[in-house]
Short mmCIF file of C-alpha atoms in Angstrom, two decimals:
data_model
loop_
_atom_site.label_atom_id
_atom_site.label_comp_id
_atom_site.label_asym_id
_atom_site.label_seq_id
_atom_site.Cartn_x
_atom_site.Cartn_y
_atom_site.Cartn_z
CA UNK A 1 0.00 0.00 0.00
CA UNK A 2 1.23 3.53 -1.12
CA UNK A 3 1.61 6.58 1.22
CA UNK A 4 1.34 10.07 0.39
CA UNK A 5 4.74 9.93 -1.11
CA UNK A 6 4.58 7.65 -3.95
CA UNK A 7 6.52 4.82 -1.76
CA UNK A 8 5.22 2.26 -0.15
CA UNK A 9 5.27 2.33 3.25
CA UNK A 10 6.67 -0.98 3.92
CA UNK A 11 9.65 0.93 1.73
CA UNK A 12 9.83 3.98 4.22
CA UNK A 13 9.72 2.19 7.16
CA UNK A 14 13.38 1.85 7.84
CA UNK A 15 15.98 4.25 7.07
CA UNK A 16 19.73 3.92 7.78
CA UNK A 17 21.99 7.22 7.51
CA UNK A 18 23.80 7.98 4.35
CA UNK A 19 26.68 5.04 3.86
CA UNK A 20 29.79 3.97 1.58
CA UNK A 21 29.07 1.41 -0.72
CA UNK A 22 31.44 -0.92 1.49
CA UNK A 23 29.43 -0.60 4.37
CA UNK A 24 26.44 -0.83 2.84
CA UNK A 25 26.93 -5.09 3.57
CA UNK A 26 27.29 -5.22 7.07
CA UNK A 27 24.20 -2.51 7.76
CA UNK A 28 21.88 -4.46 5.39
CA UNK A 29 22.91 -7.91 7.41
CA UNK A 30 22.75 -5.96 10.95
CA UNK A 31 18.93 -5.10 9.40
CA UNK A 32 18.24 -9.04 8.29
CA UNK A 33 19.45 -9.68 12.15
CA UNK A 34 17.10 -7.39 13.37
CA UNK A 35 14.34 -8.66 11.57
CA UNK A 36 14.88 -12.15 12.17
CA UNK A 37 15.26 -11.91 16.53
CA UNK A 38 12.03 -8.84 16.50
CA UNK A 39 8.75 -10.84 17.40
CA UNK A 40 6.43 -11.80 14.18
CA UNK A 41 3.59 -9.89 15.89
CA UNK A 42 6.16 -6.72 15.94
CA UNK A 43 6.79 -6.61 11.90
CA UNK A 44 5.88 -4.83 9.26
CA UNK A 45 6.98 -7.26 6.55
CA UNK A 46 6.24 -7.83 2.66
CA UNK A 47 7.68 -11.69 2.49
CA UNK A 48 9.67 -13.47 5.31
CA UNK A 49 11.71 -15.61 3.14
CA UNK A 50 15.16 -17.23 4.69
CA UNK A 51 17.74 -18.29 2.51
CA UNK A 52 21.43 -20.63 1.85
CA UNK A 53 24.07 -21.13 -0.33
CA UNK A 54 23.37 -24.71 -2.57
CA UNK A 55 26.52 -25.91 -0.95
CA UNK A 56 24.12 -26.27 1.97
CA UNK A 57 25.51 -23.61 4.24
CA UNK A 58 22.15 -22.31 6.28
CA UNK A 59 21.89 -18.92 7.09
CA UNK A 60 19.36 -18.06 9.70
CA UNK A 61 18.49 -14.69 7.87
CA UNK A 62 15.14 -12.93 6.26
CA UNK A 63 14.50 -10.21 4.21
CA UNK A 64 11.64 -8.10 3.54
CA UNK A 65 11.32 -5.09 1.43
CA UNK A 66 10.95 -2.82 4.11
CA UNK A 67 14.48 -3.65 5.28
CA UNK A 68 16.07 -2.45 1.89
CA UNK A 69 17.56 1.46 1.10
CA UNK A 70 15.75 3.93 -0.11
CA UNK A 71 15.55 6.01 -2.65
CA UNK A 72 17.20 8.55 -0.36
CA UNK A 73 20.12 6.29 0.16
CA UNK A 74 20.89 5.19 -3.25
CA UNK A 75 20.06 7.95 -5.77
CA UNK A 76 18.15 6.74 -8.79
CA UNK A 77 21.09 6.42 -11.15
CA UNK A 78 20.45 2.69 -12.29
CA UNK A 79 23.39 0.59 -11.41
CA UNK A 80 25.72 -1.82 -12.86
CA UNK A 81 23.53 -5.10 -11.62
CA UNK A 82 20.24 -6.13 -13.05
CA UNK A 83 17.76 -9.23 -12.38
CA UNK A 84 15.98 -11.84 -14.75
CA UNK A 85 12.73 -13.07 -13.42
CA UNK A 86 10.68 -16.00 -14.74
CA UNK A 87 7.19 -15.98 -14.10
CA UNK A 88 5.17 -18.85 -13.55
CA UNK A 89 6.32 -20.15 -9.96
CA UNK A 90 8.61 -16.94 -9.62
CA UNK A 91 6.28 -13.75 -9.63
CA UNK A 92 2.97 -15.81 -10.24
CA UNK A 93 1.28 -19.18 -9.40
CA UNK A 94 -2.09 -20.07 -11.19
CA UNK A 95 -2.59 -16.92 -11.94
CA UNK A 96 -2.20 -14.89 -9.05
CA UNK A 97 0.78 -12.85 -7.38
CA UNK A 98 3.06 -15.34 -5.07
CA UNK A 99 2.99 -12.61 -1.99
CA UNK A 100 6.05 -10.42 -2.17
CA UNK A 101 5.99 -9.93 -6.11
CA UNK A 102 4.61 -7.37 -6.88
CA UNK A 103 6.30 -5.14 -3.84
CA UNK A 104 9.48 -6.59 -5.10
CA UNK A 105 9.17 -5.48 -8.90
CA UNK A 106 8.00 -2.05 -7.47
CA UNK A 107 10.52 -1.97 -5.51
CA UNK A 108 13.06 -2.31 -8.33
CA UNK A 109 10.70 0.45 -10.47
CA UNK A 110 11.27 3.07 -7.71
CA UNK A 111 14.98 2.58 -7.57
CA UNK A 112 15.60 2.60 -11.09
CA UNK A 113 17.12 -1.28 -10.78
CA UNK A 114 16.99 -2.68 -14.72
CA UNK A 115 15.04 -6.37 -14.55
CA UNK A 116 13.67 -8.58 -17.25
CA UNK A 117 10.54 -10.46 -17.14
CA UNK A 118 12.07 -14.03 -19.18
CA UNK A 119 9.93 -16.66 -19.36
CA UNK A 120 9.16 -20.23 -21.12
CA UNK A 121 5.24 -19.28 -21.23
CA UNK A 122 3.98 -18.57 -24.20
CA UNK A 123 0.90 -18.46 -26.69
CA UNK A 124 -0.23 -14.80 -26.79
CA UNK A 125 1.18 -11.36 -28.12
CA UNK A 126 4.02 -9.94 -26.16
CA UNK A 127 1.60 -6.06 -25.49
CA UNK A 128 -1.25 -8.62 -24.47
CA UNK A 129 0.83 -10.77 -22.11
CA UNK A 130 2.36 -7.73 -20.57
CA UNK A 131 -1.09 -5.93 -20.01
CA UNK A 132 -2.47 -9.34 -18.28
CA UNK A 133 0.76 -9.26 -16.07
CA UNK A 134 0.18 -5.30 -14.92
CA UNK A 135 -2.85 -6.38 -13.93
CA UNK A 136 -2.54 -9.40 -11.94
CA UNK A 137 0.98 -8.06 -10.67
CA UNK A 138 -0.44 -4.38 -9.73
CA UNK A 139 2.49 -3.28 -11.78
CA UNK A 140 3.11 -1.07 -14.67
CA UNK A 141 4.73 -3.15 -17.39
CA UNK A 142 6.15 -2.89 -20.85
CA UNK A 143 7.37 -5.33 -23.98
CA UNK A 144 10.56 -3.22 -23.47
CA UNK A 145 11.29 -5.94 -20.77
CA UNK A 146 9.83 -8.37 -21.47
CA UNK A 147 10.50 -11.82 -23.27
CA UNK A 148 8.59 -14.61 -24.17
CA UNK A 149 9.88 -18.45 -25.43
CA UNK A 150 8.86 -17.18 -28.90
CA UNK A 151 10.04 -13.72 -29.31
CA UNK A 152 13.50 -14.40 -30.30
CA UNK A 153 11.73 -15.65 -33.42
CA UNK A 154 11.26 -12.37 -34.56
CA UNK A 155 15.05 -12.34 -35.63
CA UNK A 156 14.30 -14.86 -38.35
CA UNK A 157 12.06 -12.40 -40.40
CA UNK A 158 15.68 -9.82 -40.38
CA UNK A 159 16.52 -9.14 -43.69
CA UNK A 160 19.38 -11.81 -46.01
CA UNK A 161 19.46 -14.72 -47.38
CA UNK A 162 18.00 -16.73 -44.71
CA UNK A 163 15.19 -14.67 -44.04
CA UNK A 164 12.15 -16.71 -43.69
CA UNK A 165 9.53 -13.60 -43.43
CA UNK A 166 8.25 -14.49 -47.11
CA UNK A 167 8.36 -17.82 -47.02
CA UNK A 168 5.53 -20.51 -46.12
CA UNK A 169 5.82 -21.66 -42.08
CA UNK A 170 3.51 -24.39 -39.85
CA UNK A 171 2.93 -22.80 -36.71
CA UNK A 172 1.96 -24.67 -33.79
CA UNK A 173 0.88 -24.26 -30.28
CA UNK A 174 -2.20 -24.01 -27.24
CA UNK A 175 -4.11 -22.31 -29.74
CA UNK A 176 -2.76 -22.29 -33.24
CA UNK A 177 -4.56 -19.24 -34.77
CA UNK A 178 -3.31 -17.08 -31.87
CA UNK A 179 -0.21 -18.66 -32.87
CA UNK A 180 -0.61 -17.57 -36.34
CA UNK A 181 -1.53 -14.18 -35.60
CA UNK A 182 2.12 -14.11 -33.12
CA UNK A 183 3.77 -14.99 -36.03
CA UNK A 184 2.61 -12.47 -38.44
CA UNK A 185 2.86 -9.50 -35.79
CA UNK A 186 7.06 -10.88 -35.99
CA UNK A 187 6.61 -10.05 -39.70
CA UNK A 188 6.09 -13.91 -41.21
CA UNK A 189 3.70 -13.32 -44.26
CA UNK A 190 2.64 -16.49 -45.16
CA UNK A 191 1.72 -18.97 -41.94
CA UNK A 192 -0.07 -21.74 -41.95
CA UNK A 193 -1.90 -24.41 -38.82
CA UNK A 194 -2.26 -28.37 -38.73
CA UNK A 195 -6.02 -26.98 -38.65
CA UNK A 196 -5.62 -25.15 -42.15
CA UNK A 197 -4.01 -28.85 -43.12
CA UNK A 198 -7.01 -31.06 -41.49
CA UNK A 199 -9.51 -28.51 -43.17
CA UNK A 200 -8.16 -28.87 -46.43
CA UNK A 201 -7.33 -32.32 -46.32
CA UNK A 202 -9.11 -34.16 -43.44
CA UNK A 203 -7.86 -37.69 -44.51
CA UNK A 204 -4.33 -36.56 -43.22
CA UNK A 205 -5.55 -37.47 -39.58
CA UNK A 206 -7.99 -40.55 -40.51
CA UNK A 207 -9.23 -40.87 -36.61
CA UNK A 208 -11.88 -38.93 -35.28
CA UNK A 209 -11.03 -35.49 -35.80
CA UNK A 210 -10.96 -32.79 -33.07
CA UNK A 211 -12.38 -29.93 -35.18
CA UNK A 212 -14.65 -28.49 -32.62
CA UNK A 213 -13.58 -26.61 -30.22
CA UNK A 214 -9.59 -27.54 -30.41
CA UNK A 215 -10.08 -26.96 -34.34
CA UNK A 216 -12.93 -24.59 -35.12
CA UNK A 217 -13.69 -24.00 -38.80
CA UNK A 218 -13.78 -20.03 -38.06
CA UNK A 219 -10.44 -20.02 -37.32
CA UNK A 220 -9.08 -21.84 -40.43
CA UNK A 221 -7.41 -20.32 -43.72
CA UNK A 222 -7.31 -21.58 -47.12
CA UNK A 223 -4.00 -23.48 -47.85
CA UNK A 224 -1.65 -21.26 -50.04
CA UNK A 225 -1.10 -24.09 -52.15
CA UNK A 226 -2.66 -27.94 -52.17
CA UNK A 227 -1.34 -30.75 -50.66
CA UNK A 228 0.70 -32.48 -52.70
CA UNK A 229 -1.79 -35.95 -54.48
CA UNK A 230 -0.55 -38.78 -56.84
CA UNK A 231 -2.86 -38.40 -59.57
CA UNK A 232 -4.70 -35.35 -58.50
CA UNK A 233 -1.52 -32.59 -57.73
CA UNK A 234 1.78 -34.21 -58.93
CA UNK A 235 3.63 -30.90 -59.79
CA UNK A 236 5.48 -30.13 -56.91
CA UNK A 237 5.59 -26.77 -57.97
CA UNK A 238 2.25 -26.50 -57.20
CA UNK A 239 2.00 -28.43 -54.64
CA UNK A 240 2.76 -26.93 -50.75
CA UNK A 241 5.72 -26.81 -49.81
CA UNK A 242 6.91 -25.94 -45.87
CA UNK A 243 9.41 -24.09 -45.33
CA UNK A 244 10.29 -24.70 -41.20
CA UNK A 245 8.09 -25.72 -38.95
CA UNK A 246 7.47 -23.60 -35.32
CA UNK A 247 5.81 -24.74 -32.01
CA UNK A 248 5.22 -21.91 -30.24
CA UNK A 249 4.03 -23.36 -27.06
CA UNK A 250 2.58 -26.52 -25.68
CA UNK A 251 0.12 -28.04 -28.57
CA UNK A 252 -3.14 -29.26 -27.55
CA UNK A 253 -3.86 -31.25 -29.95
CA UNK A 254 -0.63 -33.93 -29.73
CA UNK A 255 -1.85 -36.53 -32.36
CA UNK A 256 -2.33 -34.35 -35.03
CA UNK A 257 0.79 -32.16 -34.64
CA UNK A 258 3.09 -35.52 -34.31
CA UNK A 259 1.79 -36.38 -37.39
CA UNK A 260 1.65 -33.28 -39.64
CA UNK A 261 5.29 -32.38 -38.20
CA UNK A 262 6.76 -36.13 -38.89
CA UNK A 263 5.06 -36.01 -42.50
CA UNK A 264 7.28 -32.86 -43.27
CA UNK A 265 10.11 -34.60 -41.63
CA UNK A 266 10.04 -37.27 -44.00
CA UNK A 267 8.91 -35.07 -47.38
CA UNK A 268 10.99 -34.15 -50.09
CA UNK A 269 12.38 -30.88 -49.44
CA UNK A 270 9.34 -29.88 -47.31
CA UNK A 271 6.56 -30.74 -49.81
CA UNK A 272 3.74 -32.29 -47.77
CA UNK A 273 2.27 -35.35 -48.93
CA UNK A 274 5.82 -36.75 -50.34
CA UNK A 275 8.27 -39.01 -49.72
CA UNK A 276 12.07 -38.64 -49.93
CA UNK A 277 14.04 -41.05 -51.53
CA UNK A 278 16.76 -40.60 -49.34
CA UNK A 279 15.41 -41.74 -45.94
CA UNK A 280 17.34 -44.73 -44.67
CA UNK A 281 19.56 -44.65 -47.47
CA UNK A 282 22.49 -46.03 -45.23
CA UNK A 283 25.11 -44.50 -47.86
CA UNK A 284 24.20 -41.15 -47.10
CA UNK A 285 25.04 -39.35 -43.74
CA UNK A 286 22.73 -39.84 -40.80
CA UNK A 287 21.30 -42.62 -43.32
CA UNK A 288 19.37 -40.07 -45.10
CA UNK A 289 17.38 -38.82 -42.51
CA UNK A 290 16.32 -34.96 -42.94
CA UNK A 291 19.01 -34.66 -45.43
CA UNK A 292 16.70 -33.30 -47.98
CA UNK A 293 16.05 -29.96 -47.67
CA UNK A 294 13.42 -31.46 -45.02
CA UNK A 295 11.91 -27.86 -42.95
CA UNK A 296 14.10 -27.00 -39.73
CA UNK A 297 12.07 -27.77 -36.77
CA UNK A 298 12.00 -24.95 -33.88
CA UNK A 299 10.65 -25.23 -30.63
CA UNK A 300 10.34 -22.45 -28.11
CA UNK A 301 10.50 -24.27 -24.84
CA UNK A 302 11.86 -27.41 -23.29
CA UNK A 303 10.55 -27.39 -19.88
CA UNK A 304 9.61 -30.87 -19.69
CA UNK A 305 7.16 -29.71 -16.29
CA UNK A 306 5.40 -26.67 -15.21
CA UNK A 307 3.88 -25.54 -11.95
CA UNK A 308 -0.02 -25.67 -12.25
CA UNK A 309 -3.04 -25.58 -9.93
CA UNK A 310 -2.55 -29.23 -8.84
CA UNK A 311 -0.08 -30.09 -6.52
CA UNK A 312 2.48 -32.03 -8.69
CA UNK A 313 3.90 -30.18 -11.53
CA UNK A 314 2.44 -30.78 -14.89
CA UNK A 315 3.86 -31.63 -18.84
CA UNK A 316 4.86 -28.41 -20.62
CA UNK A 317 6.10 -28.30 -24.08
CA UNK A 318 9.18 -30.23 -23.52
CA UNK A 319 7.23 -33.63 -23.20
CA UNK A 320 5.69 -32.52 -26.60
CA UNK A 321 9.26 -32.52 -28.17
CA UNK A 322 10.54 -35.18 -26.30
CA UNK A 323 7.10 -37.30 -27.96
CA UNK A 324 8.13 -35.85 -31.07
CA UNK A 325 11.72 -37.42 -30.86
CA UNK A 326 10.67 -40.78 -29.78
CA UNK A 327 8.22 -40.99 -32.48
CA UNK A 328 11.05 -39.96 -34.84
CA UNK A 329 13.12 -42.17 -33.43
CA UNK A 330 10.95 -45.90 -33.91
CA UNK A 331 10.41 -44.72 -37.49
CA UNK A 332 14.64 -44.21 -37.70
CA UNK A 333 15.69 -47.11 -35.74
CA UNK A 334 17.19 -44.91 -33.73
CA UNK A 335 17.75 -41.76 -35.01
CA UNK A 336 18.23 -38.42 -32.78
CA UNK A 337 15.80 -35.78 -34.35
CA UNK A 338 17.58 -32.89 -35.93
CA UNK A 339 15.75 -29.64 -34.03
CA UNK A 340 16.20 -26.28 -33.20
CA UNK A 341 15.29 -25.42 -29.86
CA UNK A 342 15.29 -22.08 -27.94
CA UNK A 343 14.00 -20.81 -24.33
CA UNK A 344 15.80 -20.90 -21.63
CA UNK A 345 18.37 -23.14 -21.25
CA UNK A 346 19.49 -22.20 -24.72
CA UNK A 347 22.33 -19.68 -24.47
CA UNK A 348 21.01 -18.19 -27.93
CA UNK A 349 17.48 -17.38 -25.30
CA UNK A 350 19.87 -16.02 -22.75
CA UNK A 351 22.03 -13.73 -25.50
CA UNK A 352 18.51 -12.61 -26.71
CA UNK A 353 17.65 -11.48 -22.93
CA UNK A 354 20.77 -10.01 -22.76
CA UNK A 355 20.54 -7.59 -25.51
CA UNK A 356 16.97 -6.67 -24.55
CA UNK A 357 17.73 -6.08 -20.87
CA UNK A 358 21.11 -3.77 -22.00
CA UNK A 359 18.47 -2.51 -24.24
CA UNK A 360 16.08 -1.45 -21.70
CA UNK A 361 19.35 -0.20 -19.07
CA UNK A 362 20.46 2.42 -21.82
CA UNK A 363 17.05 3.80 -21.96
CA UNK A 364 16.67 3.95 -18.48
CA UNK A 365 20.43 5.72 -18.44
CA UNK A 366 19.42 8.16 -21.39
CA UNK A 367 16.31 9.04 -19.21
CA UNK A 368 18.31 9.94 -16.43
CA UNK A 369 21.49 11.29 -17.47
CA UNK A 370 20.27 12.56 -20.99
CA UNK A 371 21.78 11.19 -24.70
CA UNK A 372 24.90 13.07 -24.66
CA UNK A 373 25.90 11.03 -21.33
CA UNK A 374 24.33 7.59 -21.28
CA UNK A 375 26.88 6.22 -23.79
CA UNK A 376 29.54 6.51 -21.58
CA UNK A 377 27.97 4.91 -18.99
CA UNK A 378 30.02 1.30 -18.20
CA UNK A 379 28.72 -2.48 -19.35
CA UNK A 380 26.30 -4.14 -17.28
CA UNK A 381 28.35 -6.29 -14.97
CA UNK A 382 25.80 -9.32 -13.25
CA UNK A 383 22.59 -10.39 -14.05
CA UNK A 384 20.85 -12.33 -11.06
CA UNK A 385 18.58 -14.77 -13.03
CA UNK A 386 15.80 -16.01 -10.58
CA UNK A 387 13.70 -18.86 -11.35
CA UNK A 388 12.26 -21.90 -10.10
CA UNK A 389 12.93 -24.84 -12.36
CA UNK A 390 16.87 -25.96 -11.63
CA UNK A 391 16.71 -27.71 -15.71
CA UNK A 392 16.06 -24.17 -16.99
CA UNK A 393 16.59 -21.07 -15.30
CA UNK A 394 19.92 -22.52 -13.02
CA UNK A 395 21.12 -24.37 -16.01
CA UNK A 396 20.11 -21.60 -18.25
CA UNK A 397 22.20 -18.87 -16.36
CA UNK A 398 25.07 -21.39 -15.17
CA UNK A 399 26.00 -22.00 -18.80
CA UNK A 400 25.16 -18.94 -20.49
CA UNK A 401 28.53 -16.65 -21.46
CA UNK A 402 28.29 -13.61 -22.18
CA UNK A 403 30.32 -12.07 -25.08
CA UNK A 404 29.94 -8.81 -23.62
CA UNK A 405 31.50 -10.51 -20.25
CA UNK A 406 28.36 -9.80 -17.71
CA UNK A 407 28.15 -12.53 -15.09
CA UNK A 408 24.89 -14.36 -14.77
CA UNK A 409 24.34 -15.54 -10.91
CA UNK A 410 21.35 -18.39 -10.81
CA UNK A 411 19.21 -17.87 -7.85
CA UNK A 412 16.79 -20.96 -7.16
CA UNK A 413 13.11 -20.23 -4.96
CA UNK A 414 11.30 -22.60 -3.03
CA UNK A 415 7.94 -21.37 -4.73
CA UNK A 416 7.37 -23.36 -8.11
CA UNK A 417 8.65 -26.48 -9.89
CA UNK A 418 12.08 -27.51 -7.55
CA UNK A 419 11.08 -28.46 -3.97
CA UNK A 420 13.15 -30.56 -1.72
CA UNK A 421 10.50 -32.65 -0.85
CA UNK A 422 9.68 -33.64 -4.65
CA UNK A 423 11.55 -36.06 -7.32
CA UNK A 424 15.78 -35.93 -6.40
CA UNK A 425 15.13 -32.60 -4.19
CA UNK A 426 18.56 -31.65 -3.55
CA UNK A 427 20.10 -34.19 -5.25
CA UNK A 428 18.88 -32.42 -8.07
CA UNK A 429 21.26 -29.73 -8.06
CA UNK A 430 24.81 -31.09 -8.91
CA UNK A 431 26.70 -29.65 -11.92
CA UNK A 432 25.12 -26.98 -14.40
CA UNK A 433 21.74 -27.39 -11.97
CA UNK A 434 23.36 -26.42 -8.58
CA UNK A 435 22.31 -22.17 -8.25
CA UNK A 436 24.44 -19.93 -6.59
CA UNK A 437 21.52 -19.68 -3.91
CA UNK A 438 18.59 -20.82 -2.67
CA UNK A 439 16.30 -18.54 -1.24
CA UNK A 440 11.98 -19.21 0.18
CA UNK A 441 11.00 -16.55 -2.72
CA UNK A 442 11.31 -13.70 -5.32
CA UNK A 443 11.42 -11.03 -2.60
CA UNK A 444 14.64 -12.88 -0.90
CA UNK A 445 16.63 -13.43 -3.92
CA UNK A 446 16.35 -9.90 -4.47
CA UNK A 447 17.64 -9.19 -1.13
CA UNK A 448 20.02 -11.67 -0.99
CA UNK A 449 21.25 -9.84 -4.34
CA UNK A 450 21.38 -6.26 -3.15
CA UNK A 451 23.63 -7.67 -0.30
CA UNK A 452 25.89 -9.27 -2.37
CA UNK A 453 26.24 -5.89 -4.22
CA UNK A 454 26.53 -4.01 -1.33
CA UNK A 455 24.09 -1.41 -2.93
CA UNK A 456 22.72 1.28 -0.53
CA UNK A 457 24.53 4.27 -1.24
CA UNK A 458 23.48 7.78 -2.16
#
């Protein structure tokens, strides 16, 4: 709740007098002390979140927002650190703020602290996504900062040679037409559905179809071109031809996909409805297998769980993919299937973050200092990438390197997919899994974070 000066109270309720940045440590841990020996009853507290190293060092400390410096302490110049949040199971959990949130991101608003909203979700328009977010998050938002599993795509409508904004895509996904419409706000011209395909051709799925509601009519187009028929299209140059092949987020319809996606897999240079004479032809490499001009296959996320409204997680779109590669493997004998994927724990998800969150810094520099000084401002040195799935967001951030040479420090909450109690636990988090910390929630990584940077200064 906000007082009359734009803060929120729990933010002006403790001040501490005007430090160096090298004390700023030791007064924010003589604060976590404080809060952790005063009485519950005798708190004013956003989130009471404790937190340890992964090593499995336990530090009896707690943060809450009103324990962190002010505006008056720290100036509004935004500083050389920034944060990556996911969302589902970080910020939000069916829907609704995971308490802490939205003080946190408010929090980092009012102090001028860069952060990036990067997620595996998917499905709708990045303006759309961000105005549901606001609202459920009581938080102004923007696209500036904000990254879905599928926006990198946009880069693949960029001008040269491999541009693929004019040529003929499948799109995939929850809802395939929202899909479409995704695709063609990137700049892809010519999209197509496996609904388009079972319109237009319903034989291609000869089990009882799903047209209604997964595949309403209303939301078909005509095909571009016909499917390619023996004795009814045999020009190929008339025929449809594919030209890669995007799942955008977790498919509903799994049947129908697997089978539309595999027949392209399998076609002669991406013509559905053909056959290449090259599979299994054991002289070739790979024995053939998509080594004819077959589409590339991209997928946007490889979470293979999600947190949900029931109390185990749930598939995401990384069981999809991982049906779509057994499938392709029984057909192969064995075959790994030749994909592109993306999301997080792809570095190319994490470079793409990267350049959108130094993006969004500069123009939060250039607001403050004005164009002719926010050039010379210095890189962004850490990013603090907080998530809850150790196979995605730890991973994601323990591999990533930057060329630009900012650190990425994985910080692991308590409130989504990963829970002790659940699957390995901590036996989980060995190697590229184990995060620099483990903390209850958003609001403690954050103020685990500012510790770490000893940030409190004027």
């Amino acid at each position: 709740m906000r007082g009359s000066g734009g803060v929120p109270r729990a933010l002006r309720s403790f001040r501490v007098p005007t430090i160096k940045r090298n004390h700023a440590g030791p007064l924010l841990r003589a604060r976590a002390r404080e809060i952790v020996t005063t009485p519950r009853s005798g708190r004013l507290t956003t989130c009471l979140p404790s937190f340890h190293r992964a090593a499995g060092c336990e530090f009896n400390r707690a943060y809450s927002t009103d324990g962190w410096p002010t505006p008056e302490q720290t100036g509004t110049t935004p500083p050389s650190f920034a944060f990556a949040f996911d969302i589902d199971g970080v910020l939000l959990h069916v829907a609704k703020p995971i308490p802490g949130a939205s003080e946190t991101l408010q929090y980092l608003q009012d102090h001028n602290i860069p952060f990036i909203l990067l997620t595996n979700g998917g499905g709708k328009l990045e303006a759309d996504r961000v105005k549901d977010l606001s609202e459920k998050l009581g938080v102004s938002l923007t696209t500036d900062n904000f990254v879905q599993s599928h926006t990198p795509f946009r880069q693949l409508v960029a001008p040269g040679p491999e541009s693929l904004r004019d040529k003929t895509i499948l799109v995939t996904g929850a809802d395939a037409n929202k899909c479409r419409l995704i695709a063609e706000s990137y700049g892809f011209r010519n999209v197509v559905t496996p609904a388009d395909i079972l319109h237009a051709h319903p034989t291609i799925w000869p089990f009882e179809p799903l047209h209604d509601p997964v595949h309403p009519a209303v939301y078909t187009r005509p095909l571009p071109r016909p499917i390619y028929t023996p004795g009814v299209i045999d020009n190929l140059s008339s025929a449809l031809k594919v030209d890669a092949i995007f799942v955008f987020n977790d498919p509903r319809d799994w049947a129908l996909d697997i089978q539309v996606i595999t027949d392209l897999l399998l076609s002669k240079q991406g013509y559905l409805g053909t056959y290449s004479t090259k599979n299994d032809d054991h002289s070739l490499p790979g024995c053939g297998w998509q080594q004819d001009g077959q589409p590339p296959l991209y997928f946007s996320n490889a979470d293979l769980f999600w947190s949900t409204g029931f109390h185990l997680p749930r598939f995401g779109q990384g069981a999809f993919q991982a049906a779509v590669a057994g499938v392709w493997r029984r057909i192969t004998g064995g075959h790994e299937l030749q994909r592109r994927a993306i999301g997080k724990p792809y570095g190319e998800t994490y470079r793409f973050a990267e350049q959108v969150l130094n993006s969004h810094r500069h123009e939060m520099l250039r607001r403050h200092q004005g164009n002719h000084r926010h050039e010379a401002v210095g890189a962004l040195k850490c990013v603090y990438m907080v998530g809850d799935n150790p196979e995605s967001d730890i991973a994601g951030a323990n591999e990533y390197v930057s060329e630009a040479g900012t650190e990425w420090k994985s910080v692991l909450v308590r409130t989504g997919v990963w829970s002790a109690d659940h699957g390995r636990g901590h036996e989980q988090l060995k190697g590229k899994f184990k995060p620099d910390m483990i903390v209850d929630d958003v609001g403690s990584a954050v103020g685990w974070a500012l510790e770490e940077e000893e940030w409190g200064t004027v």
